[in-house]
mmCIF file with all atom_site columns, C-alpha atoms in Angstrom:
data_model
loop_
_atom_site.group_PDB
_atom_site.id
_atom_site.type_symbol
_atom_site.label_atom_id
_atom_site.label_alt_id
_atom_site.label_comp_id
_atom_site.label_asym_id
_atom_site.label_entity_id
_atom_site.label_seq_id
_atom_site.pdbx_PDB_ins_code
_atom_site.Cartn_x
_atom_site.Cartn_y
_atom_site.Cartn_z
_atom_site.occupancy
_atom_site.B_iso_or_equiv
_atom_site.pdbx_formal_charge
_atom_site.auth_seq_id
_atom_site.auth_comp_id
_atom_site.auth_asym_id
_atom_site.auth_atom_id
_atom_site.pdbx_PDB_model_num
ATOM 1   C CA . UNK D 1 1   ? -55.545 -106.026 140.677 1.00 79.00 ? 30  UNK D CA 1
ATOM 2   C CA . UNK D 1 2   ? -57.864 -104.380 143.256 1.00 81.00 ? 31  UNK D CA 1
ATOM 3   C CA . UNK D 1 3   ? -54.924 -104.380 145.657 1.00 87.00 ? 32  UNK D CA 1
ATOM 4   C CA . UNK D 1 4   ? -52.524 -102.547 143.288 1.00 90.00 ? 33  UNK D CA 1
ATOM 5   C CA . UNK D 1 5   ? -51.155 -99.187  144.159 1.00 94.00 ? 34  UNK D CA 1
ATOM 6   C CA . UNK D 1 6   ? -52.321 -98.102  140.688 1.00 93.00 ? 35  UNK D CA 1
ATOM 7   C CA . UNK D 1 7   ? -55.865 -98.088  142.065 1.00 92.00 ? 36  UNK D CA 1
ATOM 8   C CA . UNK D 1 8   ? -55.039 -94.944  143.921 1.00 95.00 ? 37  UNK D CA 1
ATOM 9   C CA . UNK D 1 9   ? -55.588 -91.882  141.932 1.00 96.00 ? 38  UNK D CA 1
ATOM 10  C CA . UNK D 1 10  ? -52.530 -90.043  143.832 1.00 97.00 ? 39  UNK D CA 1
ATOM 11  C CA . UNK D 1 11  ? -50.355 -92.841  142.657 1.00 97.00 ? 40  UNK D CA 1
ATOM 12  C CA . UNK D 1 12  ? -51.470 -92.354  138.989 1.00 96.00 ? 41  UNK D CA 1
ATOM 13  C CA . UNK D 1 13  ? -50.896 -88.755  139.236 1.00 97.00 ? 42  UNK D CA 1
ATOM 14  C CA . UNK D 1 14  ? -47.465 -89.078  140.861 1.00 97.00 ? 43  UNK D CA 1
ATOM 15  C CA . UNK D 1 15  ? -46.435 -91.301  137.941 1.00 97.00 ? 44  UNK D CA 1
ATOM 16  C CA . UNK D 1 16  ? -47.646 -88.530  135.667 1.00 96.00 ? 45  UNK D CA 1
ATOM 17  C CA . UNK D 1 17  ? -45.642 -85.764  137.439 1.00 97.00 ? 46  UNK D CA 1
ATOM 18  C CA . UNK D 1 18  ? -42.607 -87.997  137.393 1.00 97.00 ? 47  UNK D CA 1
ATOM 19  C CA . UNK D 1 19  ? -42.181 -87.893  133.609 1.00 95.00 ? 48  UNK D CA 1
ATOM 20  C CA . UNK D 1 20  ? -40.344 -85.060  131.970 1.00 93.00 ? 49  UNK D CA 1
ATOM 21  C CA . UNK D 1 21  ? -42.582 -85.161  128.809 1.00 90.00 ? 50  UNK D CA 1
ATOM 22  C CA . UNK D 1 22  ? -40.872 -82.269  127.046 1.00 87.00 ? 51  UNK D CA 1
ATOM 23  C CA . UNK D 1 23  ? -37.571 -84.199  127.349 1.00 87.00 ? 52  UNK D CA 1
ATOM 24  C CA . UNK D 1 24  ? -39.066 -87.393  125.875 1.00 86.00 ? 53  UNK D CA 1
ATOM 25  C CA . UNK D 1 25  ? -40.572 -85.191  122.828 1.00 80.00 ? 54  UNK D CA 1
ATOM 26  C CA . UNK D 1 26  ? -37.297 -83.421  122.285 1.00 78.00 ? 55  UNK D CA 1
ATOM 27  C CA . UNK D 1 27  ? -34.797 -86.176  122.682 1.00 75.00 ? 56  UNK D CA 1
ATOM 28  C CA . UNK D 1 28  ? -36.636 -89.177  121.311 1.00 72.00 ? 57  UNK D CA 1
ATOM 29  C CA . UNK D 1 29  ? -39.315 -87.902  118.797 1.00 69.00 ? 58  UNK D CA 1
ATOM 30  C CA . UNK D 1 30  ? -38.312 -84.268  117.900 1.00 63.00 ? 59  UNK D CA 1
ATOM 31  C CA . UNK D 1 31  ? -41.788 -83.190  116.592 1.00 62.00 ? 60  UNK D CA 1
ATOM 32  C CA . UNK D 1 32  ? -44.537 -84.452  118.758 1.00 69.00 ? 61  UNK D CA 1
ATOM 33  C CA . UNK D 1 33  ? -45.876 -82.473  121.636 1.00 81.00 ? 62  UNK D CA 1
ATOM 34  C CA . UNK D 1 34  ? -46.395 -83.636  125.191 1.00 85.00 ? 63  UNK D CA 1
ATOM 35  C CA . UNK D 1 35  ? -49.971 -84.703  126.050 1.00 86.00 ? 64  UNK D CA 1
ATOM 36  C CA . UNK D 1 36  ? -52.266 -84.329  129.043 1.00 88.00 ? 65  UNK D CA 1
ATOM 37  C CA . UNK D 1 37  ? -55.610 -85.544  127.839 1.00 88.00 ? 66  UNK D CA 1
ATOM 38  C CA . UNK D 1 38  ? -57.330 -88.314  125.815 1.00 86.00 ? 67  UNK D CA 1
ATOM 39  C CA . UNK D 1 39  ? -57.206 -86.441  122.609 1.00 83.00 ? 68  UNK D CA 1
ATOM 40  C CA . UNK D 1 40  ? -54.689 -85.073  120.254 1.00 82.00 ? 69  UNK D CA 1
ATOM 41  C CA . UNK D 1 41  ? -55.006 -81.728  118.448 1.00 81.00 ? 70  UNK D CA 1
ATOM 42  C CA . UNK D 1 42  ? -57.206 -81.817  115.382 1.00 77.00 ? 71  UNK D CA 1
ATOM 43  C CA . UNK D 1 43  ? -59.518 -84.496  117.073 1.00 82.00 ? 72  UNK D CA 1
ATOM 44  C CA . UNK D 1 44  ? -62.969 -83.390  117.894 1.00 87.00 ? 73  UNK D CA 1
ATOM 45  C CA . UNK D 1 45  ? -63.186 -82.992  121.706 1.00 90.00 ? 74  UNK D CA 1
ATOM 46  C CA . UNK D 1 46  ? -59.591 -81.750  122.162 1.00 89.00 ? 75  UNK D CA 1
ATOM 47  C CA . UNK D 1 47  ? -59.220 -78.954  124.497 1.00 92.00 ? 76  UNK D CA 1
ATOM 48  C CA . UNK D 1 48  ? -56.263 -76.626  124.006 1.00 91.00 ? 77  UNK D CA 1
ATOM 49  C CA . UNK D 1 49  ? -56.533 -75.161  127.524 1.00 93.00 ? 78  UNK D CA 1
ATOM 50  C CA . UNK D 1 50  ? -55.693 -78.574  129.195 1.00 92.00 ? 79  UNK D CA 1
ATOM 51  C CA . UNK D 1 51  ? -52.007 -78.647  129.949 1.00 91.00 ? 80  UNK D CA 1
ATOM 52  C CA . UNK D 1 52  ? -49.875 -81.753  130.218 1.00 92.00 ? 81  UNK D CA 1
ATOM 53  C CA . UNK D 1 53  ? -48.814 -82.764  133.853 1.00 94.00 ? 82  UNK D CA 1
ATOM 54  C CA . UNK D 1 54  ? -45.533 -80.618  134.546 1.00 94.00 ? 83  UNK D CA 1
ATOM 55  C CA . UNK D 1 55  ? -42.338 -82.359  135.380 1.00 95.00 ? 84  UNK D CA 1
ATOM 56  C CA . UNK D 1 56  ? -42.217 -82.348  139.174 1.00 97.00 ? 85  UNK D CA 1
ATOM 57  C CA . UNK D 1 57  ? -40.484 -85.293  140.806 1.00 97.00 ? 86  UNK D CA 1
ATOM 58  C CA . UNK D 1 58  ? -40.654 -83.679  144.164 1.00 97.00 ? 87  UNK D CA 1
ATOM 59  C CA . UNK D 1 59  ? -44.551 -83.618  143.877 1.00 97.00 ? 88  UNK D CA 1
ATOM 60  C CA . UNK D 1 60  ? -44.563 -87.073  142.585 1.00 97.00 ? 89  UNK D CA 1
ATOM 61  C CA . UNK D 1 61  ? -42.668 -88.192  145.776 1.00 97.00 ? 90  UNK D CA 1
ATOM 62  C CA . UNK D 1 62  ? -44.982 -86.177  147.984 1.00 97.00 ? 91  UNK D CA 1
ATOM 63  C CA . UNK D 1 63  ? -48.152 -87.788  146.495 1.00 97.00 ? 92  UNK D CA 1
ATOM 64  C CA . UNK D 1 64  ? -46.754 -91.357  146.758 1.00 97.00 ? 93  UNK D CA 1
ATOM 65  C CA . UNK D 1 65  ? -45.997 -90.679  150.413 1.00 97.00 ? 94  UNK D CA 1
ATOM 66  C CA . UNK D 1 66  ? -49.485 -89.297  150.852 1.00 97.00 ? 95  UNK D CA 1
ATOM 67  C CA . UNK D 1 67  ? -50.852 -92.481  149.388 1.00 96.00 ? 96  UNK D CA 1
ATOM 68  C CA . UNK D 1 68  ? -48.912 -94.639  151.868 1.00 96.00 ? 97  UNK D CA 1
ATOM 69  C CA . UNK D 1 69  ? -45.930 -95.369  149.599 1.00 96.00 ? 98  UNK D CA 1
ATOM 70  C CA . UNK D 1 70  ? -43.279 -93.261  150.958 1.00 95.00 ? 99  UNK D CA 1
ATOM 71  C CA . UNK D 1 71  ? -40.616 -95.950  149.948 1.00 93.00 ? 100 UNK D CA 1
ATOM 72  C CA . UNK D 1 72  ? -42.300 -96.462  146.597 1.00 91.00 ? 101 UNK D CA 1
ATOM 73  C CA . UNK D 1 73  ? -43.217 -99.941  145.240 1.00 94.00 ? 102 UNK D CA 1
ATOM 74  C CA . UNK D 1 74  ? -42.179 -102.278 142.450 1.00 94.00 ? 103 UNK D CA 1
ATOM 75  C CA . UNK D 1 75  ? -43.836 -102.002 139.206 1.00 93.00 ? 104 UNK D CA 1
ATOM 76  C CA . UNK D 1 76  ? -43.973 -104.030 135.957 1.00 93.00 ? 105 UNK D CA 1
ATOM 77  C CA . UNK D 1 77  ? -44.475 -102.143 132.529 1.00 92.00 ? 106 UNK D CA 1
ATOM 78  C CA . UNK D 1 78  ? -45.411 -104.262 129.549 1.00 90.00 ? 107 UNK D CA 1
ATOM 79  C CA . UNK D 1 79  ? -44.686 -102.518 126.257 1.00 89.00 ? 108 UNK D CA 1
ATOM 80  C CA . UNK D 1 80  ? -44.741 -103.267 122.635 1.00 85.00 ? 109 UNK D CA 1
ATOM 81  C CA . UNK D 1 81  ? -41.867 -102.763 120.359 1.00 80.00 ? 110 UNK D CA 1
ATOM 82  C CA . UNK D 1 82  ? -41.968 -101.258 116.788 1.00 75.00 ? 111 UNK D CA 1
ATOM 83  C CA . UNK D 1 83  ? -45.756 -100.718 117.132 1.00 73.00 ? 112 UNK D CA 1
ATOM 84  C CA . UNK D 1 84  ? -45.390 -96.962  117.261 1.00 72.00 ? 113 UNK D CA 1
ATOM 85  C CA . UNK D 1 85  ? -42.497 -94.562  116.630 1.00 69.00 ? 114 UNK D CA 1
ATOM 86  C CA . UNK D 1 86  ? -39.976 -94.865  119.420 1.00 73.00 ? 115 UNK D CA 1
ATOM 87  C CA . UNK D 1 87  ? -42.296 -96.956  121.662 1.00 79.00 ? 116 UNK D CA 1
ATOM 88  C CA . UNK D 1 88  ? -39.556 -99.049  123.158 1.00 81.00 ? 117 UNK D CA 1
ATOM 89  C CA . UNK D 1 89  ? -37.288 -96.030  123.791 1.00 85.00 ? 118 UNK D CA 1
ATOM 90  C CA . UNK D 1 90  ? -40.177 -94.211  125.333 1.00 86.00 ? 119 UNK D CA 1
ATOM 91  C CA . UNK D 1 91  ? -40.862 -97.078  127.645 1.00 88.00 ? 120 UNK D CA 1
ATOM 92  C CA . UNK D 1 92  ? -37.243 -97.210  128.765 1.00 91.00 ? 121 UNK D CA 1
ATOM 93  C CA . UNK D 1 93  ? -36.956 -93.585  129.611 1.00 90.00 ? 122 UNK D CA 1
ATOM 94  C CA . UNK D 1 94  ? -40.342 -93.714  131.358 1.00 92.00 ? 123 UNK D CA 1
ATOM 95  C CA . UNK D 1 95  ? -39.152 -96.566  133.577 1.00 93.00 ? 124 UNK D CA 1
ATOM 96  C CA . UNK D 1 96  ? -35.997 -94.630  134.412 1.00 94.00 ? 125 UNK D CA 1
ATOM 97  C CA . UNK D 1 97  ? -38.016 -91.583  135.498 1.00 96.00 ? 126 UNK D CA 1
ATOM 98  C CA . UNK D 1 98  ? -40.263 -93.699  137.720 1.00 96.00 ? 127 UNK D CA 1
ATOM 99  C CA . UNK D 1 99  ? -37.101 -95.318  139.214 1.00 96.00 ? 128 UNK D CA 1
ATOM 100 C CA . UNK D 1 100 ? -35.853 -91.937  140.142 1.00 96.00 ? 129 UNK D CA 1
ATOM 101 C CA . UNK D 1 101 ? -38.928 -91.130  142.257 1.00 96.00 ? 130 UNK D CA 1
ATOM 102 C CA . UNK D 1 102 ? -38.772 -94.520  144.187 1.00 95.00 ? 131 UNK D CA 1
ATOM 103 C CA . UNK D 1 103 ? -40.803 -96.740  141.876 1.00 96.00 ? 132 UNK D CA 1
ATOM 104 C CA . UNK D 1 104 ? -38.376 -99.461  140.564 1.00 95.00 ? 133 UNK D CA 1
ATOM 105 C CA . UNK D 1 105 ? -39.903 -100.464 137.152 1.00 94.00 ? 134 UNK D CA 1
ATOM 106 C CA . UNK D 1 106 ? -39.296 -103.604 135.212 1.00 93.00 ? 135 UNK D CA 1
ATOM 107 C CA . UNK D 1 107 ? -39.992 -103.669 131.545 1.00 91.00 ? 136 UNK D CA 1
ATOM 108 C CA . UNK D 1 108 ? -41.674 -106.575 129.748 1.00 91.00 ? 137 UNK D CA 1
ATOM 109 C CA . UNK D 1 109 ? -41.614 -106.592 126.134 1.00 89.00 ? 138 UNK D CA 1
ATOM 110 C CA . UNK D 1 110 ? -44.608 -108.532 124.688 1.00 88.00 ? 139 UNK D CA 1
ATOM 111 C CA . UNK D 1 111 ? -45.727 -109.444 121.111 1.00 87.00 ? 140 UNK D CA 1
ATOM 112 C CA . UNK D 1 112 ? -48.647 -107.710 119.294 1.00 86.00 ? 141 UNK D CA 1
ATOM 113 C CA . UNK D 1 113 ? -50.747 -110.951 119.403 1.00 88.00 ? 142 UNK D CA 1
ATOM 114 C CA . UNK D 1 114 ? -50.175 -111.248 123.077 1.00 89.00 ? 143 UNK D CA 1
ATOM 115 C CA . UNK D 1 115 ? -51.113 -107.708 123.500 1.00 88.00 ? 144 UNK D CA 1
ATOM 116 C CA . UNK D 1 116 ? -54.360 -107.989 121.493 1.00 87.00 ? 145 UNK D CA 1
ATOM 117 C CA . UNK D 1 117 ? -55.333 -111.201 123.460 1.00 89.00 ? 146 UNK D CA 1
ATOM 118 C CA . UNK D 1 118 ? -54.868 -109.475 126.861 1.00 89.00 ? 147 UNK D CA 1
ATOM 119 C CA . UNK D 1 119 ? -56.452 -106.223 125.648 1.00 86.00 ? 148 UNK D CA 1
ATOM 120 C CA . UNK D 1 120 ? -59.590 -108.035 124.610 1.00 85.00 ? 149 UNK D CA 1
ATOM 121 C CA . UNK D 1 121 ? -59.948 -110.231 127.596 1.00 86.00 ? 150 UNK D CA 1
ATOM 122 C CA . UNK D 1 122 ? -58.428 -107.805 130.248 1.00 87.00 ? 151 UNK D CA 1
ATOM 123 C CA . UNK D 1 123 ? -56.119 -110.728 131.104 1.00 88.00 ? 152 UNK D CA 1
ATOM 124 C CA . UNK D 1 124 ? -53.260 -108.513 131.966 1.00 86.00 ? 153 UNK D CA 1
ATOM 125 C CA . UNK D 1 125 ? -50.322 -110.008 134.147 1.00 83.00 ? 154 UNK D CA 1
ATOM 126 C CA . UNK D 1 126 ? -48.746 -106.619 134.676 1.00 86.00 ? 155 UNK D CA 1
ATOM 127 C CA . UNK D 1 127 ? -49.283 -103.272 136.535 1.00 87.00 ? 156 UNK D CA 1
ATOM 128 C CA . UNK D 1 128 ? -49.003 -100.878 133.444 1.00 90.00 ? 157 UNK D CA 1
ATOM 129 C CA . UNK D 1 129 ? -49.373 -101.191 129.758 1.00 88.00 ? 158 UNK D CA 1
ATOM 130 C CA . UNK D 1 130 ? -48.228 -99.123  126.900 1.00 86.00 ? 159 UNK D CA 1
ATOM 131 C CA . UNK D 1 131 ? -51.332 -98.197  124.818 1.00 83.00 ? 160 UNK D CA 1
ATOM 132 C CA . UNK D 1 132 ? -52.641 -95.414  122.406 1.00 79.00 ? 161 UNK D CA 1
ATOM 133 C CA . UNK D 1 133 ? -55.547 -93.304  122.974 1.00 78.00 ? 162 UNK D CA 1
ATOM 134 C CA . UNK D 1 134 ? -56.375 -93.800  119.275 1.00 74.00 ? 163 UNK D CA 1
ATOM 135 C CA . UNK D 1 135 ? -58.762 -91.215  117.782 1.00 72.00 ? 164 UNK D CA 1
ATOM 136 C CA . UNK D 1 136 ? -59.304 -93.252  114.477 1.00 65.00 ? 165 UNK D CA 1
ATOM 137 C CA . UNK D 1 137 ? -61.445 -93.660  112.599 1.00 61.00 ? 166 UNK D CA 1
ATOM 138 C CA . UNK D 1 138 ? -63.724 -90.563  113.145 1.00 64.00 ? 167 UNK D CA 1
ATOM 139 C CA . UNK D 1 139 ? -61.144 -88.279  114.717 1.00 71.00 ? 168 UNK D CA 1
ATOM 140 C CA . UNK D 1 140 ? -63.081 -87.612  117.894 1.00 83.00 ? 169 UNK D CA 1
ATOM 141 C CA . UNK D 1 141 ? -62.755 -88.733  121.441 1.00 87.00 ? 170 UNK D CA 1
ATOM 142 C CA . UNK D 1 142 ? -65.458 -91.140  121.493 1.00 88.00 ? 171 UNK D CA 1
ATOM 143 C CA . UNK D 1 143 ? -63.482 -94.348  120.623 1.00 84.00 ? 172 UNK D CA 1
ATOM 144 C CA . UNK D 1 144 ? -60.673 -93.774  123.089 1.00 86.00 ? 173 UNK D CA 1
ATOM 145 C CA . UNK D 1 145 ? -63.081 -92.693  125.936 1.00 89.00 ? 174 UNK D CA 1
ATOM 146 C CA . UNK D 1 146 ? -65.253 -95.635  125.202 1.00 88.00 ? 175 UNK D CA 1
ATOM 147 C CA . UNK D 1 147 ? -62.079 -97.937  125.736 1.00 87.00 ? 176 UNK D CA 1
ATOM 148 C CA . UNK D 1 148 ? -61.312 -96.196  129.017 1.00 90.00 ? 177 UNK D CA 1
ATOM 149 C CA . UNK D 1 149 ? -64.749 -96.627  130.387 1.00 92.00 ? 178 UNK D CA 1
ATOM 150 C CA . UNK D 1 150 ? -67.116 -99.172  132.150 1.00 94.00 ? 179 UNK D CA 1
ATOM 151 C CA . UNK D 1 151 ? -68.701 -99.867  128.808 1.00 93.00 ? 180 UNK D CA 1
ATOM 152 C CA . UNK D 1 152 ? -66.092 -102.443 127.742 1.00 89.00 ? 181 UNK D CA 1
ATOM 153 C CA . UNK D 1 153 ? -67.206 -105.983 128.201 1.00 87.00 ? 182 UNK D CA 1
ATOM 154 C CA . UNK D 1 154 ? -64.037 -106.636 130.474 1.00 87.00 ? 183 UNK D CA 1
ATOM 155 C CA . UNK D 1 155 ? -62.974 -102.958 131.381 1.00 89.00 ? 184 UNK D CA 1
ATOM 156 C CA . UNK D 1 156 ? -59.461 -102.407 132.520 1.00 87.00 ? 185 UNK D CA 1
ATOM 157 C CA . UNK D 1 157 ? -60.352 -98.747  133.700 1.00 90.00 ? 186 UNK D CA 1
ATOM 158 C CA . UNK D 1 158 ? -63.763 -98.213  135.122 1.00 92.00 ? 187 UNK D CA 1
ATOM 159 C CA . UNK D 1 159 ? -64.921 -94.949  136.728 1.00 94.00 ? 188 UNK D CA 1
ATOM 160 C CA . UNK D 1 160 ? -68.608 -95.045  136.998 1.00 95.00 ? 189 UNK D CA 1
ATOM 161 C CA . UNK D 1 161 ? -68.934 -91.315  137.222 1.00 95.00 ? 190 UNK D CA 1
ATOM 162 C CA . UNK D 1 162 ? -66.752 -90.757  134.246 1.00 94.00 ? 191 UNK D CA 1
ATOM 163 C CA . UNK D 1 163 ? -68.660 -93.223  132.326 1.00 96.00 ? 192 UNK D CA 1
ATOM 164 C CA . UNK D 1 164 ? -72.044 -91.756  133.118 1.00 96.00 ? 193 UNK D CA 1
ATOM 165 C CA . UNK D 1 165 ? -70.684 -88.432  131.929 1.00 95.00 ? 194 UNK D CA 1
ATOM 166 C CA . UNK D 1 166 ? -69.334 -89.852  128.847 1.00 95.00 ? 195 UNK D CA 1
ATOM 167 C CA . UNK D 1 167 ? -72.575 -91.607  128.083 1.00 95.00 ? 196 UNK D CA 1
ATOM 168 C CA . UNK D 1 168 ? -74.481 -88.407  128.373 1.00 96.00 ? 197 UNK D CA 1
ATOM 169 C CA . UNK D 1 169 ? -72.007 -86.387  126.195 1.00 94.00 ? 198 UNK D CA 1
ATOM 170 C CA . UNK D 1 170 ? -72.044 -88.800  123.172 1.00 91.00 ? 199 UNK D CA 1
ATOM 171 C CA . UNK D 1 171 ? -75.707 -88.517  122.974 1.00 93.00 ? 200 UNK D CA 1
ATOM 172 C CA . UNK D 1 172 ? -75.795 -84.587  122.518 1.00 94.00 ? 201 UNK D CA 1
ATOM 173 C CA . UNK D 1 173 ? -76.587 -83.973  118.911 1.00 92.00 ? 202 UNK D CA 1
ATOM 174 C CA . UNK D 1 174 ? -75.583 -80.328  118.659 1.00 94.00 ? 203 UNK D CA 1
ATOM 175 C CA . UNK D 1 175 ? -71.861 -80.238  117.689 1.00 91.00 ? 204 UNK D CA 1
ATOM 176 C CA . UNK D 1 176 ? -70.988 -77.035  119.886 1.00 94.00 ? 205 UNK D CA 1
ATOM 177 C CA . UNK D 1 177 ? -72.898 -78.438  122.991 1.00 96.00 ? 206 UNK D CA 1
ATOM 178 C CA . UNK D 1 178 ? -71.116 -81.903  122.293 1.00 93.00 ? 207 UNK D CA 1
ATOM 179 C CA . UNK D 1 179 ? -67.724 -80.255  121.986 1.00 94.00 ? 208 UNK D CA 1
ATOM 180 C CA . UNK D 1 180 ? -68.193 -78.369  125.433 1.00 95.00 ? 209 UNK D CA 1
ATOM 181 C CA . UNK D 1 181 ? -69.258 -81.704  127.141 1.00 96.00 ? 210 UNK D CA 1
ATOM 182 C CA . UNK D 1 182 ? -66.302 -83.778  125.590 1.00 94.00 ? 211 UNK D CA 1
ATOM 183 C CA . UNK D 1 183 ? -63.950 -80.934  126.666 1.00 95.00 ? 212 UNK D CA 1
ATOM 184 C CA . UNK D 1 184 ? -65.228 -81.167  130.167 1.00 95.00 ? 213 UNK D CA 1
ATOM 185 C CA . UNK D 1 185 ? -64.784 -84.780  130.077 1.00 94.00 ? 214 UNK D CA 1
ATOM 186 C CA . UNK D 1 186 ? -61.350 -84.398  128.903 1.00 93.00 ? 215 UNK D CA 1
ATOM 187 C CA . UNK D 1 187 ? -60.426 -82.398  132.115 1.00 94.00 ? 216 UNK D CA 1
ATOM 188 C CA . UNK D 1 188 ? -62.089 -85.131  134.097 1.00 94.00 ? 217 UNK D CA 1
ATOM 189 C CA . UNK D 1 189 ? -60.016 -87.756  132.447 1.00 93.00 ? 218 UNK D CA 1
ATOM 190 C CA . UNK D 1 190 ? -56.871 -85.731  133.132 1.00 93.00 ? 219 UNK D CA 1
ATOM 191 C CA . UNK D 1 191 ? -57.677 -85.482  136.868 1.00 94.00 ? 220 UNK D CA 1
ATOM 192 C CA . UNK D 1 192 ? -58.454 -89.212  137.018 1.00 95.00 ? 221 UNK D CA 1
ATOM 193 C CA . UNK D 1 193 ? -55.243 -90.007  135.273 1.00 94.00 ? 222 UNK D CA 1
ATOM 194 C CA . UNK D 1 194 ? -56.085 -93.469  133.794 1.00 92.00 ? 223 UNK D CA 1
ATOM 195 C CA . UNK D 1 195 ? -52.983 -92.931  131.958 1.00 91.00 ? 224 UNK D CA 1
ATOM 196 C CA . UNK D 1 196 ? -49.511 -91.519  132.112 1.00 91.00 ? 225 UNK D CA 1
ATOM 197 C CA . UNK D 1 197 ? -50.146 -89.285  129.250 1.00 89.00 ? 226 UNK D CA 1
ATOM 198 C CA . UNK D 1 198 ? -46.863 -88.833  127.428 1.00 88.00 ? 227 UNK D CA 1
ATOM 199 C CA . UNK D 1 199 ? -46.878 -87.516  123.773 1.00 85.00 ? 228 UNK D CA 1
ATOM 200 C CA . UNK D 1 200 ? -49.082 -86.965  120.757 1.00 81.00 ? 229 UNK D CA 1
ATOM 201 C CA . UNK D 1 201 ? -48.020 -89.031  117.988 1.00 74.00 ? 230 UNK D CA 1
ATOM 202 C CA . UNK D 1 202 ? -48.635 -87.662  114.465 1.00 67.00 ? 231 UNK D CA 1
ATOM 203 C CA . UNK D 1 203 ? -48.601 -89.206  111.027 1.00 66.00 ? 232 UNK D CA 1
ATOM 204 C CA . UNK D 1 204 ? -46.372 -87.553  108.449 1.00 68.00 ? 233 UNK D CA 1
ATOM 205 C CA . UNK D 1 205 ? -47.564 -87.516  104.878 1.00 71.00 ? 234 UNK D CA 1
ATOM 206 C CA . UNK D 1 206 ? -45.369 -86.273  102.212 1.00 75.00 ? 235 UNK D CA 1
ATOM 207 C CA . UNK D 1 207 ? -46.282 -85.966  98.346  1.00 77.00 ? 236 UNK D CA 1
ATOM 208 C CA . UNK D 1 208 ? -44.991 -84.260  95.357  1.00 83.00 ? 237 UNK D CA 1
ATOM 209 C CA . UNK D 1 209 ? -46.418 -80.620  95.083  1.00 82.00 ? 238 UNK D CA 1
ATOM 210 C CA . UNK D 1 210 ? -46.846 -81.466  91.256  1.00 86.00 ? 239 UNK D CA 1
ATOM 211 C CA . UNK D 1 211 ? -49.696 -83.871  92.227  1.00 84.00 ? 240 UNK D CA 1
ATOM 212 C CA . UNK D 1 212 ? -53.104 -82.803  91.908  1.00 83.00 ? 241 UNK D CA 1
ATOM 213 C CA . UNK D 1 213 ? -56.421 -83.745  93.619  1.00 82.00 ? 242 UNK D CA 1
ATOM 214 C CA . UNK D 1 214 ? -54.471 -85.279  96.461  1.00 75.00 ? 243 UNK D CA 1
ATOM 215 C CA . UNK D 1 215 ? -56.743 -86.676  99.300  1.00 71.00 ? 244 UNK D CA 1
ATOM 216 C CA . UNK D 1 216 ? -55.655 -88.125  102.545 1.00 64.00 ? 245 UNK D CA 1
ATOM 217 C CA . UNK D 1 217 ? -56.843 -91.834  103.362 1.00 59.00 ? 246 UNK D CA 1
ATOM 218 C CA . UNK D 1 218 ? -56.439 -92.963  106.824 1.00 56.00 ? 247 UNK D CA 1
ATOM 219 C CA . UNK D 1 219 ? -55.176 -96.412  108.060 1.00 55.00 ? 248 UNK D CA 1
ATOM 220 C CA . UNK D 1 220 ? -58.647 -97.693  108.581 1.00 55.00 ? 249 UNK D CA 1
ATOM 221 C CA . UNK D 1 221 ? -61.760 -97.603  106.255 1.00 51.00 ? 250 UNK D CA 1
ATOM 222 C CA . UNK D 1 222 ? -63.510 -94.316  105.973 1.00 53.00 ? 251 UNK D CA 1
ATOM 223 C CA . UNK D 1 223 ? -66.912 -95.634  106.647 1.00 51.00 ? 252 UNK D CA 1
ATOM 224 C CA . UNK D 1 224 ? -68.580 -92.496  105.598 1.00 53.00 ? 253 UNK D CA 1
ATOM 225 C CA . UNK D 1 225 ? -67.742 -93.347  102.056 1.00 55.00 ? 254 UNK D CA 1
ATOM 226 C CA . UNK D 1 226 ? -68.768 -96.827  102.165 1.00 54.00 ? 255 UNK D CA 1
ATOM 227 C CA . UNK D 1 227 ? -72.230 -97.759  100.511 1.00 58.00 ? 256 UNK D CA 1
ATOM 228 C CA . UNK D 1 228 ? -73.986 -101.025 100.406 1.00 60.00 ? 257 UNK D CA 1
ATOM 229 C CA . UNK D 1 229 ? -74.321 -102.417 96.861  1.00 64.00 ? 258 UNK D CA 1
ATOM 230 C CA . UNK D 1 230 ? -77.875 -103.777 95.963  1.00 70.00 ? 259 UNK D CA 1
ATOM 231 C CA . UNK D 1 231 ? -77.863 -107.597 96.155  1.00 70.00 ? 260 UNK D CA 1
ATOM 232 C CA . UNK D 1 232 ? -78.240 -109.233 92.682  1.00 71.00 ? 261 UNK D CA 1
ATOM 233 C CA . UNK D 1 233 ? -81.395 -111.197 92.196  1.00 70.00 ? 262 UNK D CA 1
ATOM 234 C CA . UNK D 1 234 ? -81.038 -114.881 92.155  1.00 64.00 ? 263 UNK D CA 1
#
């Protein structure tokens, strides 16, 4: 919605400052770490020097007032349930944090098919959605940054400067140079605050130490291992 308060970067930053991410991690998830960028540790492009937004409700209120919303504004948050660990509980506590800085938030639970349809068509009927900056399948930041760019057929977040920076970075061949470019882009994404970055989810894999030749396979195909078989002659 072009008239939504969310269009103002000060509002988006305020909603980040309003969330105690450490408390969310400790109380709901125990192990995951607070997030402040569109990449998790271990993903190519992650910058360990980028901090999460600190919990600062006073600064959140000041930014809201600066943006022209001293009394806040109503917000609708659409969230999935049981799509990721603790997703419904995270949505509930985030909504409460936003209420505490004057942004009364209503939760709207949606189904996964409904989410996929609106995600593909950008046909959202809500102000905020719960979503993952998913680094699969190559474990770098290319896929999530592509999703949060103007390159999508129907983008839900489009910053032309960020997209131009991203398009230039992903064409760099040298790994070291591309890493520097991606990390700079991560800082730019943090400042643009297209998300309320909350926590880094992790997959936990356990196996008997007596097993040998263990190899981890991800939840999506490992395309590097796929080979086309020759077509049989008719």
